[in-house]
Coordinates of C-alpha atoms and ligand atoms in Angstrom, one line a residue:
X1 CA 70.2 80.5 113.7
X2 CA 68.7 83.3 112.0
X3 CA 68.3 83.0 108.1
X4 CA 69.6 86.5 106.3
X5 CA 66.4 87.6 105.2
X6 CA 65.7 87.3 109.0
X7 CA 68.1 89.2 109.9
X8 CA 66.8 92.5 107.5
X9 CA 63.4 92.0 108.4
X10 CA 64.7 92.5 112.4
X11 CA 66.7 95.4 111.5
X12 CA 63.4 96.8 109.3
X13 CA 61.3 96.5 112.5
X14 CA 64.0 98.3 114.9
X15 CA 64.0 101.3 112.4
X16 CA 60.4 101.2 112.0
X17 CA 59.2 100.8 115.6
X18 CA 61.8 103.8 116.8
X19 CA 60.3 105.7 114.3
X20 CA 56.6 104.8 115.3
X21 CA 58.2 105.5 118.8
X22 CA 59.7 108.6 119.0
X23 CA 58.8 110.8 115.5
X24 CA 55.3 109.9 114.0
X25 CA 53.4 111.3 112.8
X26 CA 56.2 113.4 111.2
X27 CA 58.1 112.5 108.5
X28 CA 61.5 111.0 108.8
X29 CA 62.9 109.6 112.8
X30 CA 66.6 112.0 114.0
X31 CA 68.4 108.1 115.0
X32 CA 70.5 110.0 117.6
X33 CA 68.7 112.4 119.7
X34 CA 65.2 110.4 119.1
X35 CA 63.1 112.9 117.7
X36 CA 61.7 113.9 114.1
X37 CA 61.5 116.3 111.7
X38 CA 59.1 117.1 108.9
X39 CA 61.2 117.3 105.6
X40 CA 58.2 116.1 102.6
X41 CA 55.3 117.9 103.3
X42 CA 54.8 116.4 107.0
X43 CA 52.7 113.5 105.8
X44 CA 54.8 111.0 107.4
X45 CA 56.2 110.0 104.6
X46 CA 58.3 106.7 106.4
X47 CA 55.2 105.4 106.6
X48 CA 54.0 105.6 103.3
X49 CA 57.4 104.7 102.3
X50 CA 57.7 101.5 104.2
X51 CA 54.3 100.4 103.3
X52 CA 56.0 98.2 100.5
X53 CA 58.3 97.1 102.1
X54 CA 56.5 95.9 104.9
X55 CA 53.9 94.0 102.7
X56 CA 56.9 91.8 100.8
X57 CA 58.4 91.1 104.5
X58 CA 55.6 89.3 105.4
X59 CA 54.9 92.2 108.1
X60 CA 50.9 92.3 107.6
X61 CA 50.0 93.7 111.0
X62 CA 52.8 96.9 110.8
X63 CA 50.9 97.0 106.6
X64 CA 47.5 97.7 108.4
X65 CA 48.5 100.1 110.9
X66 CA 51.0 101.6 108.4
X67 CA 47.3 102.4 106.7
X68 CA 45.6 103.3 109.4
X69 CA 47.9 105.9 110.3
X70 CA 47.8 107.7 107.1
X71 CA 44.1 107.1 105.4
X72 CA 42.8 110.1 106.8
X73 CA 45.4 112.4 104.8
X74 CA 43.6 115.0 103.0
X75 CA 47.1 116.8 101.0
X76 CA 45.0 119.9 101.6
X77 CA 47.5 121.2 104.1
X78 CA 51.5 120.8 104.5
X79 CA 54.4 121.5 106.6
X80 CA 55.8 123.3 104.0
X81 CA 54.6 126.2 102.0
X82 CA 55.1 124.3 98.5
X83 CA 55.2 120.4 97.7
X84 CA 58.4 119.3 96.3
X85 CA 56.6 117.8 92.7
X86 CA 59.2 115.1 91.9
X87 CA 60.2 113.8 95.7
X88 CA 56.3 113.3 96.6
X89 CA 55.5 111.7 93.5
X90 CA 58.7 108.9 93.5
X91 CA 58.2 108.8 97.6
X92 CA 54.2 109.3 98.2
X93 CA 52.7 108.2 95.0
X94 CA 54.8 105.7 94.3
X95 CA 54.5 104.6 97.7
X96 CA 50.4 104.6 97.7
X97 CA 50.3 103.0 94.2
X98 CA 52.7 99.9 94.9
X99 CA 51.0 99.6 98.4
X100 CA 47.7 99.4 96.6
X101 CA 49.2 96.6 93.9
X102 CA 49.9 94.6 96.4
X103 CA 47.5 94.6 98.4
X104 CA 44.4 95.8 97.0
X105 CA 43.2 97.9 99.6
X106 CA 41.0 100.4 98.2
X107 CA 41.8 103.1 100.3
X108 CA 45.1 103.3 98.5
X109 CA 44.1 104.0 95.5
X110 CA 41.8 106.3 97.2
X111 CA 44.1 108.5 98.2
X112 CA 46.9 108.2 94.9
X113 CA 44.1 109.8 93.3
X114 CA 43.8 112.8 95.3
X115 CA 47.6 113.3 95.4
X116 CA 47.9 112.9 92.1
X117 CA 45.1 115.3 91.3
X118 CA 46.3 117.9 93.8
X119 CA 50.1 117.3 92.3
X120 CA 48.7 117.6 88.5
X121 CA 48.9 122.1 88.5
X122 CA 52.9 121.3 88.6
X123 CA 52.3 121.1 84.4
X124 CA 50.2 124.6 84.5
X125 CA 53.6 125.8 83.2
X126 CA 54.9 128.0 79.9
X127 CA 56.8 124.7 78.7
X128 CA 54.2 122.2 80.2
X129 CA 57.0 120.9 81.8
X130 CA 56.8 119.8 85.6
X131 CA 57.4 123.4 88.1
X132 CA 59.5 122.0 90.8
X133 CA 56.9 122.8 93.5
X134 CA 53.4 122.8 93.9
X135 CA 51.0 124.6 96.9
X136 CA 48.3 122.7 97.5
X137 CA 44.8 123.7 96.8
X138 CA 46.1 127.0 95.2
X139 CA 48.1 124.8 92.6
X140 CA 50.2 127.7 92.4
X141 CA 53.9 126.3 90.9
X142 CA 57.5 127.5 92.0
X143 CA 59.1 127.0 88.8
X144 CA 62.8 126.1 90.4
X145 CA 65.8 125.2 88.9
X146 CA 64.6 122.3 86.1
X147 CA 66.7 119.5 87.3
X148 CA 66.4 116.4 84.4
X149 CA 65.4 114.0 87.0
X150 CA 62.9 116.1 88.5
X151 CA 61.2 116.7 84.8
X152 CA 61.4 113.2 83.7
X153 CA 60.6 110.9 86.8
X154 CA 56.7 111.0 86.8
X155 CA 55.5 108.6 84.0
X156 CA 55.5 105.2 85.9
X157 CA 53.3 106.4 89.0
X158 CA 51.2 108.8 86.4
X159 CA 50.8 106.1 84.2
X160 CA 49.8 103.2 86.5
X161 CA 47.6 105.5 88.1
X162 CA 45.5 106.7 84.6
X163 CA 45.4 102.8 84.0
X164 CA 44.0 102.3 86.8
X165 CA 41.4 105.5 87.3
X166 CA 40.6 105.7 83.6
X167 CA 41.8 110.0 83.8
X168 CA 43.4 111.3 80.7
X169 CA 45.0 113.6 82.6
X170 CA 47.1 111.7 84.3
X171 CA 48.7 110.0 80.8
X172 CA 48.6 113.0 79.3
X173 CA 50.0 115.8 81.1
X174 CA 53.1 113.3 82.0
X175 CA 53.7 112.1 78.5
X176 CA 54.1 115.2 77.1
X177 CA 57.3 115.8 79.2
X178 CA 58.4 112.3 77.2
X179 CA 57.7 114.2 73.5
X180 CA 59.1 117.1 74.5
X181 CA 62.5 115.2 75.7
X182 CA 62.4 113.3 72.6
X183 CA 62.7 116.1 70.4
X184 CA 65.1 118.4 72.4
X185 CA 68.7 118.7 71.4
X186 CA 71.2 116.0 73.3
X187 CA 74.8 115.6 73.1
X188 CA 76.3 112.6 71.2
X189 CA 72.4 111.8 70.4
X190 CA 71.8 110.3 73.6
X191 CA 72.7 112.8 76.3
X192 CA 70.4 115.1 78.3
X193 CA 71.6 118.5 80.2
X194 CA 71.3 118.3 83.5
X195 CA 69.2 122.0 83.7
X196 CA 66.2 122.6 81.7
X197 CA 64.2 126.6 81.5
X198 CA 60.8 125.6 83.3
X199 CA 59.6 128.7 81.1
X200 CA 60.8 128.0 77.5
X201 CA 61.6 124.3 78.0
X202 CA 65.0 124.8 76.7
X203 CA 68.4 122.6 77.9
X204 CA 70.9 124.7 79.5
X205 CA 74.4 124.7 81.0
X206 CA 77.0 122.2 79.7
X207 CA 77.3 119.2 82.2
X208 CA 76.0 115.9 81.2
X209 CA 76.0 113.0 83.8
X210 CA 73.5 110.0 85.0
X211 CA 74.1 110.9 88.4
X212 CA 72.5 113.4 90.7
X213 CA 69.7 115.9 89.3
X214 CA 69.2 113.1 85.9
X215 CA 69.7 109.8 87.6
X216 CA 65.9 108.6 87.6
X217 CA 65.2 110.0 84.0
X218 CA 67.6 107.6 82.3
X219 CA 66.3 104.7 84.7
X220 CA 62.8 105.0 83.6
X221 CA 63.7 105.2 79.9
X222 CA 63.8 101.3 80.0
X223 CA 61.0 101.0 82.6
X224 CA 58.7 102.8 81.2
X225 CA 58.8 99.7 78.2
X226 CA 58.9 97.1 80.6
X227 CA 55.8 98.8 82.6
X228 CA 53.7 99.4 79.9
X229 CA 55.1 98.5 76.5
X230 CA 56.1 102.0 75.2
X231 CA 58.5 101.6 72.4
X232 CA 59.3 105.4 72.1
X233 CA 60.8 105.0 75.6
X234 CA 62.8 102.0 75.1
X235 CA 64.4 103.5 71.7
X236 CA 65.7 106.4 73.8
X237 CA 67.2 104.0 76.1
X238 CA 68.8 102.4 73.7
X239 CA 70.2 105.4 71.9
X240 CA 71.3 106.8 75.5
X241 CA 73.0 103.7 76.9
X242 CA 75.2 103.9 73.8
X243 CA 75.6 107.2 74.5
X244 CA 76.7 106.5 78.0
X245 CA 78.9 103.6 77.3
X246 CA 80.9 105.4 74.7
X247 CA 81.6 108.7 76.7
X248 CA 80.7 108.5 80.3
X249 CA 82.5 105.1 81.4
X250 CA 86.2 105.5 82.1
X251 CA 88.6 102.6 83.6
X252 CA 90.7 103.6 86.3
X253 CA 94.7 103.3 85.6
X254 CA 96.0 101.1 88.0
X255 CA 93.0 98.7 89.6
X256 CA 91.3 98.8 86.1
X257 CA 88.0 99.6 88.3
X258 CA 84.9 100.5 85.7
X259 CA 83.1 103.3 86.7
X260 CA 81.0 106.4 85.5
X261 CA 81.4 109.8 85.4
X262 CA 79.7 113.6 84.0
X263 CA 81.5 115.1 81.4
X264 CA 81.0 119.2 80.9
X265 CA 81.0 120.5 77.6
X266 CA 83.6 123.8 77.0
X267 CA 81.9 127.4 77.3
X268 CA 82.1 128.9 73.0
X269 CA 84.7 126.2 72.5
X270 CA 84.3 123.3 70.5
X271 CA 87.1 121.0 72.4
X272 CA 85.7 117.7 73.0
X273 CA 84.2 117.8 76.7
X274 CA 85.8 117.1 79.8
X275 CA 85.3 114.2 82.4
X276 CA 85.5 115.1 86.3
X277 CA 86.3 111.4 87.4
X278 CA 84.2 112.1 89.9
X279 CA 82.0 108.9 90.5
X280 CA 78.4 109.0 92.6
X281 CA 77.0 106.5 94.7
X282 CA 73.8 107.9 93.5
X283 CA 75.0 106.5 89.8
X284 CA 75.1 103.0 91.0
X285 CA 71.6 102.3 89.7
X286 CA 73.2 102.3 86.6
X287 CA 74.6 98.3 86.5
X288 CA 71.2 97.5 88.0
X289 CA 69.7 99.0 85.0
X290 CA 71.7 97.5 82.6
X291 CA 71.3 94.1 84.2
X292 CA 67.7 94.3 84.2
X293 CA 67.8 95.4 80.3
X294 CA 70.1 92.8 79.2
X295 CA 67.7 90.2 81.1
X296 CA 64.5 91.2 79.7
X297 CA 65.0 93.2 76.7
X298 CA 65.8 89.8 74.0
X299 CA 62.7 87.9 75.3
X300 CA 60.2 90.7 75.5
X301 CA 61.7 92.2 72.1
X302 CA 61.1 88.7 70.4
X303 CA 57.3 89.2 71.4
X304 CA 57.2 92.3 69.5
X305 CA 55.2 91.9 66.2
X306 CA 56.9 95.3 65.1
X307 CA 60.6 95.7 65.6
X308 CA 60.6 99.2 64.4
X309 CA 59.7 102.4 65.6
X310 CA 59.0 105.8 64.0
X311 CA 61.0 107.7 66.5
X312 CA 62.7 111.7 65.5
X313 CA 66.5 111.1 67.1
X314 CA 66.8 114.4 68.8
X315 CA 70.3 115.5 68.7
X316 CA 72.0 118.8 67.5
X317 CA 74.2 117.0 64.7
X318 CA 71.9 117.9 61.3
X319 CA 73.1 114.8 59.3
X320 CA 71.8 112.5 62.6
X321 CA 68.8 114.2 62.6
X322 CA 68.0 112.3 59.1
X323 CA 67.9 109.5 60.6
X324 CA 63.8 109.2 61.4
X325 CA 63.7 105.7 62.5
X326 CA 65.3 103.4 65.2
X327 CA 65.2 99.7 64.9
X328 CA 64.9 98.4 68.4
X329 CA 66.8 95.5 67.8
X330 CA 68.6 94.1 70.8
X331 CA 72.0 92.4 69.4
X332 CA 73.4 89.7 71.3
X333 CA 76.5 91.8 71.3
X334 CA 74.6 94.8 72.8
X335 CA 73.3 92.2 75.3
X336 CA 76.8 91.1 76.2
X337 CA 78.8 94.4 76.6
X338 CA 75.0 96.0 79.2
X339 CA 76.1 93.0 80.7
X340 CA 79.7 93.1 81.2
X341 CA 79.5 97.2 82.2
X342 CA 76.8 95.9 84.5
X343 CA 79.4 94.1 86.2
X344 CA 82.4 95.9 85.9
X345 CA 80.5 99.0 87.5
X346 CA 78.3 96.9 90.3
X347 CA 81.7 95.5 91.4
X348 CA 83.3 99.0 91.3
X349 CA 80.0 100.1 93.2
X350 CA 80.6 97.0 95.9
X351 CA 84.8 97.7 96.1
X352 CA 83.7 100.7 97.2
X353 CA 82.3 99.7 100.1
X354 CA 84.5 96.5 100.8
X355 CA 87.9 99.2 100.7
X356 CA 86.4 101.2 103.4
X357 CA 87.5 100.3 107.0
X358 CA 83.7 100.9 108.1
X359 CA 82.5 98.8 105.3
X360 CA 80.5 101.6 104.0
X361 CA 80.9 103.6 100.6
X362 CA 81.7 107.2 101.1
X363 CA 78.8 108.9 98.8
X364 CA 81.4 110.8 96.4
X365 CA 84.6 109.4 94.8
X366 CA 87.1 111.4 92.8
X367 CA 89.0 109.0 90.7
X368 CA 92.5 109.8 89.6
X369 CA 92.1 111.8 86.2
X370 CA 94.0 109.5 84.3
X371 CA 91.9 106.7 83.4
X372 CA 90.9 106.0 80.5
X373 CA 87.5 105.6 78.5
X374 CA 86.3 102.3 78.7
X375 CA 84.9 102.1 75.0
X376 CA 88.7 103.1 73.8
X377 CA 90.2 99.7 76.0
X378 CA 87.7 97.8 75.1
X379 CA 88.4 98.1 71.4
X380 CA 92.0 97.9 72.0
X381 CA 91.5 94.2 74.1
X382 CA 88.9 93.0 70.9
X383 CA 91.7 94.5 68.2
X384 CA 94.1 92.0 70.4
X385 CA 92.4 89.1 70.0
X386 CA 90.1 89.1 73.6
X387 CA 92.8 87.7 75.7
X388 CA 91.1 87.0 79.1
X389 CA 88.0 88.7 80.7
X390 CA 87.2 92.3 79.1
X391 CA 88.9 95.1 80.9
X392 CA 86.6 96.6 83.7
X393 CA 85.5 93.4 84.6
X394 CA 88.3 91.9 86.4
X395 CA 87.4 92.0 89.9
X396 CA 90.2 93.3 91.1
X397 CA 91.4 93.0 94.8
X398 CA 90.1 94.9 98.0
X399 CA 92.4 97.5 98.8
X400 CA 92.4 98.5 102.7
X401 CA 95.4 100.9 102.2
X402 CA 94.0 104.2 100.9
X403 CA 97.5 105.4 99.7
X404 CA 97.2 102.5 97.0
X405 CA 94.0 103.4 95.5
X406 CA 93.4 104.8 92.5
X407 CA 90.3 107.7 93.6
X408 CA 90.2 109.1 96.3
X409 CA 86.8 110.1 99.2
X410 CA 85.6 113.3 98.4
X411 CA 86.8 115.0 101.5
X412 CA 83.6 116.8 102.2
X413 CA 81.7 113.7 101.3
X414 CA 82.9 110.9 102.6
X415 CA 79.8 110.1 104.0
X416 CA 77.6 107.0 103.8
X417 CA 74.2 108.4 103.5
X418 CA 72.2 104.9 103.8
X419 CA 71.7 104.9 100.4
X420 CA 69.7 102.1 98.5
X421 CA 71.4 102.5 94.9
X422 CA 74.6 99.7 95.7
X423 CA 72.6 97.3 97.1
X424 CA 69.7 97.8 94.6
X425 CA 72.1 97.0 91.4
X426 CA 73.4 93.8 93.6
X427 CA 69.9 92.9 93.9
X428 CA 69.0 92.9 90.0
X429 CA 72.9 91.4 89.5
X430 CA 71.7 88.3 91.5
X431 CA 67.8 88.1 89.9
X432 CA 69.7 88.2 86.4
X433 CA 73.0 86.1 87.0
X434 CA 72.1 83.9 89.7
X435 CA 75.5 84.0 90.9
X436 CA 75.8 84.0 94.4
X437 CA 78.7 86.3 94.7
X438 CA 76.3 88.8 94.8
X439 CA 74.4 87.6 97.9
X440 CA 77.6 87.4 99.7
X441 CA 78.5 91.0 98.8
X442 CA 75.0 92.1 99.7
X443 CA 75.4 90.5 102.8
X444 CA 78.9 92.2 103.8
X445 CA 77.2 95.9 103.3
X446 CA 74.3 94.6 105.4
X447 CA 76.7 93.4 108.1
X448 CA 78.5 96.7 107.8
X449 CA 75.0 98.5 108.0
X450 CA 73.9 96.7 111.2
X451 CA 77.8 97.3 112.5
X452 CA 78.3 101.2 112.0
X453 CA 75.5 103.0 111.6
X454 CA 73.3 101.1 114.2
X455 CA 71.6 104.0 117.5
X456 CA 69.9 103.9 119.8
X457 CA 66.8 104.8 118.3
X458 CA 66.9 103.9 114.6
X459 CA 69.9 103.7 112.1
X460 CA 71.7 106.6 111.0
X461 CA 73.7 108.1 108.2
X462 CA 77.5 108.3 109.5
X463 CA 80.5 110.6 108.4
X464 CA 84.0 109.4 108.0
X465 CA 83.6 105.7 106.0
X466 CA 87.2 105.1 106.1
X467 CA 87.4 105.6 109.8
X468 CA 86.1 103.0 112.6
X469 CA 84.2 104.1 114.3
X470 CA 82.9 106.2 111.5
X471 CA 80.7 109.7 113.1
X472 CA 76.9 109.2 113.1
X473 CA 74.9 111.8 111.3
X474 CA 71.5 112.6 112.8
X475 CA 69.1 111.1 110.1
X476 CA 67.2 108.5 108.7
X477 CA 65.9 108.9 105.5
X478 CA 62.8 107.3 104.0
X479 CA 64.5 106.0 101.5
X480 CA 66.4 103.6 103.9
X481 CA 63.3 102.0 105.0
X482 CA 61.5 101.9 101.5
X483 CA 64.9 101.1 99.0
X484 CA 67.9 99.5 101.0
X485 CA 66.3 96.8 103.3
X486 CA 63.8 96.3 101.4
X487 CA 66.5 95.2 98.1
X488 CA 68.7 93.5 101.0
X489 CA 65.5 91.6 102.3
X490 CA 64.9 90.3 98.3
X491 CA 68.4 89.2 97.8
X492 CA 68.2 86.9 100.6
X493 CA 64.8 86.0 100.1
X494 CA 64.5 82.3 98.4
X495 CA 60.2 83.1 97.2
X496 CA 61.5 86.4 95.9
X497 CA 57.6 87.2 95.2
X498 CA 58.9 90.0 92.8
X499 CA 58.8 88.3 88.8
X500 CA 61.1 90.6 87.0
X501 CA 58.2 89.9 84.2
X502 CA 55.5 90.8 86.1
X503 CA 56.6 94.2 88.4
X504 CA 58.6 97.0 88.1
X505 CA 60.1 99.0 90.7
X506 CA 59.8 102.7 90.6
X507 CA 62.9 104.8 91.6
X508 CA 62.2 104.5 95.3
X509 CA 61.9 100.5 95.0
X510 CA 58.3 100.4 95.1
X511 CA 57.0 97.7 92.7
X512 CA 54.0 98.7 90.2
X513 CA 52.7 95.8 88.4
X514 CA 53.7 95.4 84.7
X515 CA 49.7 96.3 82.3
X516 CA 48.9 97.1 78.5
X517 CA 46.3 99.5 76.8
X518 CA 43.6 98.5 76.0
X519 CA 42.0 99.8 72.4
X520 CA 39.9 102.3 74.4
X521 CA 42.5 103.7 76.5
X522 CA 44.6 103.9 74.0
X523 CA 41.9 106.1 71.6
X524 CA 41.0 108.5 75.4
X525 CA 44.2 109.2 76.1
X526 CA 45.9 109.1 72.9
X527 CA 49.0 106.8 73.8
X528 CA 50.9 107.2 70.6
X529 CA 54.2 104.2 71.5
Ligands
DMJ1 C1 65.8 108.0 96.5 O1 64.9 108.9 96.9 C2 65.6 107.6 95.1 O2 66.3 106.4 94.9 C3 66.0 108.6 94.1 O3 65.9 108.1 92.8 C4 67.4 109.0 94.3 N1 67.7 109.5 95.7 C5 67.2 108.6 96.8 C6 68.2 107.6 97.2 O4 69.5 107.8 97.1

């Protein structure tokens, strides 16, 4: 019989071979009519997305054709007029950068450098803050919309890659985004807007969430200490996750299912903001993140000679703004409620794929508006005397009937878009618990993967999750190939060769090796945490 891991390896090699089959040297495979379209650039970006993956399966001789078929890429020309700045640099760069780690092929490296150089114009900019899209050669920038994520999800591929070229430039240009963040106003001293003025580098618009447009931004708050030591970083993740805990987690009224939401602030009104109860599959990095905190944060904080960082809180509220220094203490408390929202919301994240008759999460959820915020229960259950398990953490039944839940699919979205985010937090859940719980719930979305969403060609995306058989969509997104089998693959995988110590994923799961600055980096390019 197969072993698990087996099993995801097989179903990486089906998606990978259809795509070598029937769509390179495009980008991304169409799983149901068999041919390909050129969506990033038309740099056949599966490929440099899967080159990762394929190196931790043990898949050396698809790694070295993987290379050959991209190490002539000269980014000179594209499918597109502009370059999407933030999508190349999590898929491409990232992609190049973790290959390279791992395998030390120099080529790799090679050819980060001349993306990242032809990328580096997107901060030729009034604010100095990323342009959404860059043409090559020209380095002319498209300004765009000024989406948080896009803005703030540069600094671990920009950073590796000046450690390991030796060009200011790349630390530089990326870590200015990180000052300017630091000192811009937030809500509740830990909240970014979701849109930012590419011009002036002002926030605008009133809706503050951690899911799509921001998502990465808050992920690599933490990351970007446990890549390369930056204390500024890890402060703001501190100050955010409280900031998060307190307003954006809501229990749901009846199943008591933990989950996260955006909240919008009132236009020339000064009533506290409003939650949607809207929850995003895309937001289910967040228990991963937390996880991965609570797990590394007291030992690598104990290391620290200085537990105290001068650090401006940048908030609106003038008497917080006094406040010049954070101590980045990690409490055992703060360590025990990461950990239980960690796995209140990567059960909430799982239920949602276990209540589905397909097995598969819909992408959107609206939850009933009626639940309540999960800092409020929680200090109701401690003022009682913490009578069982906290609330949001009980694990409560699947529910197959959909008229006894407490959310609802979001009509137009029920869709299960092959997403890694789920399986990703299950992943870290499992590195950081060791309960196997979360292998077995790992392996019912795999099962459900293989099931539903299975063509004749690749895999695909499906409409309809609460439907069997649920409506296949005609794609296969990178992302699927570089993020979702590959986490799958490492939850199964006994010689896990990833040391939570030692790597770091980047936002599209591609490990970059955990360094320090030396003193004469740190005098060239000026790294102030
Ligand atoms: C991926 O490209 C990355 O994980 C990104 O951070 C969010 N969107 C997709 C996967 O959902």
């Amino acid at each position: 019989m197969k072993s698990r891991k087996e099993e995801v390896r097989n179903s990486f090699l089906y998606a990978w071979n259809g795509y070598m089959k029937h769509a390179f040297p495009e980008d991304e495979l169409l799983p149901v009519t068999g041919r390909a379209k050129n969506n990033f650039n038309g740099w056949s970006v599966t490929v440099v997305d899967s080159l990762s993956t394929m190196w931790l399966m043990g898949l050396k001789k698809e790694f070295y054709e993987g290379v050959q078929a991209i190490e002539r890429q000269t980014f000179t020309k594209s499918t597109n007029y502009y370059i999407p700045f933030f999508e190349t640099v999590i898929r491409h760069l990232g992609g190049y950068l973790s290959a390279y780690a791992l395998s030390k092929e120099p080529i790799l490296l090679s050819l980060a450098n001349d993306l990242g150089t032809m990328l580096i114009p997107a901060f030729n900019t009034n604010s100095s803050l990323p342009g959404a899209k860059v043409r090559p050669v020209t380095g002319e920038v498209s300004l765009g919309s000024g989406l948080l994520a896009e803005i703030g999800s540069c600094q671990l591929e920009y950073k590796y890659l000046a450690k390991m070229t030796g060009r200011p430039e790349f630390y530089e240009r990326p870590d200015y985004v990180m000052t300017h963040l630091y000192k811009a106003p937030t809500l509740l001293n830990g909240l970014f807007a979701e849109h930012w003025s590419i011009s002036t580098g002002a926030p605008h618009g009133g809706k503050y969430t951690v899911g799509a447009n921001t998502d990465s931004t808050y992920e690599y708050f933490l990351k970007q200490y446990l890549l390369a030591g930056d204390k500024r970083a890890l402060a703001q993740y501190l100050i955010s996750i409280e900031a998060i805990i307190s307003d954006l987690l809501f229990v749901s009224p009846s199943r008591e299912l933990l989950y996260v939401t955006d909240i919008s602030t009132w236009w020339k009104d000064d009533r506290p903001p409003k939650a949607s109860h809207v929850h995003e599959h895309l937001a289910c990095y967040l228990p991963g993140v937390l996880a991965l905190g609570a797990h590394m944060l007291p030992q690598r904080l104990a290391q620290e000679p200085d537990l105290t960082v001068e650090f401006i809180t940048n908030t609106t509220d003038p008497d917080a703004q006094k406040r010049p220094r954070v101590t980045l203490e990690y409490s055992e408390g703060s360590r025990e409620k990461h950990m239980w929202a960690a796995e209140g919301l990567a059960y909430t994240c799982w239920a949602l794929y276990a209540d589905q008759a397909s097995g598969l999460s819909s992408d959107g959820t609206q939850f009933v508006s009626s639940g309540k915020k999960w800092d409020y229960v929680m200090r109701a259950w401690e003022q009682e005397g913490k009578e069982g398990k906290p609330p949001g953490t009980r694990e409560p039944p699947v529910e197959k009937d959909a008229s006894k839940r407490d959310y609802s699919n979001s009509m137009n979205n029920d869709r299960y878009l092959m997403r890694p985010e789920t399986v990703e937090s299950i992943y870290l859940l499992w590195k950081t618990t060791g309960n196997p719980i979360w292998r077995e719930r790992g392996y019912e979305i795999y099962k459900a993967i293989e099931k539903h969403t299975k063509t004749p060609y690749g895999y695909a995306s499906v409409k309809g999750v609460d439907s069997v058989p649920p409506r296949f969509e005609n794609e296969m997104p990178s992302y699927f190939l570089a993020e979702t089998l590959k986490y799958l693959y490492l939850l199964f995988d006994d010689e896990d060769p990833i040391d939570l110590d030692k790597w770091v994923f980047n936002t599209e799961a591609h490990p970059l090796p955990v360094f320090t600055w030396n003193e004469m980096e740190r005098t060239r390019f000026n790294v102030i945490s």
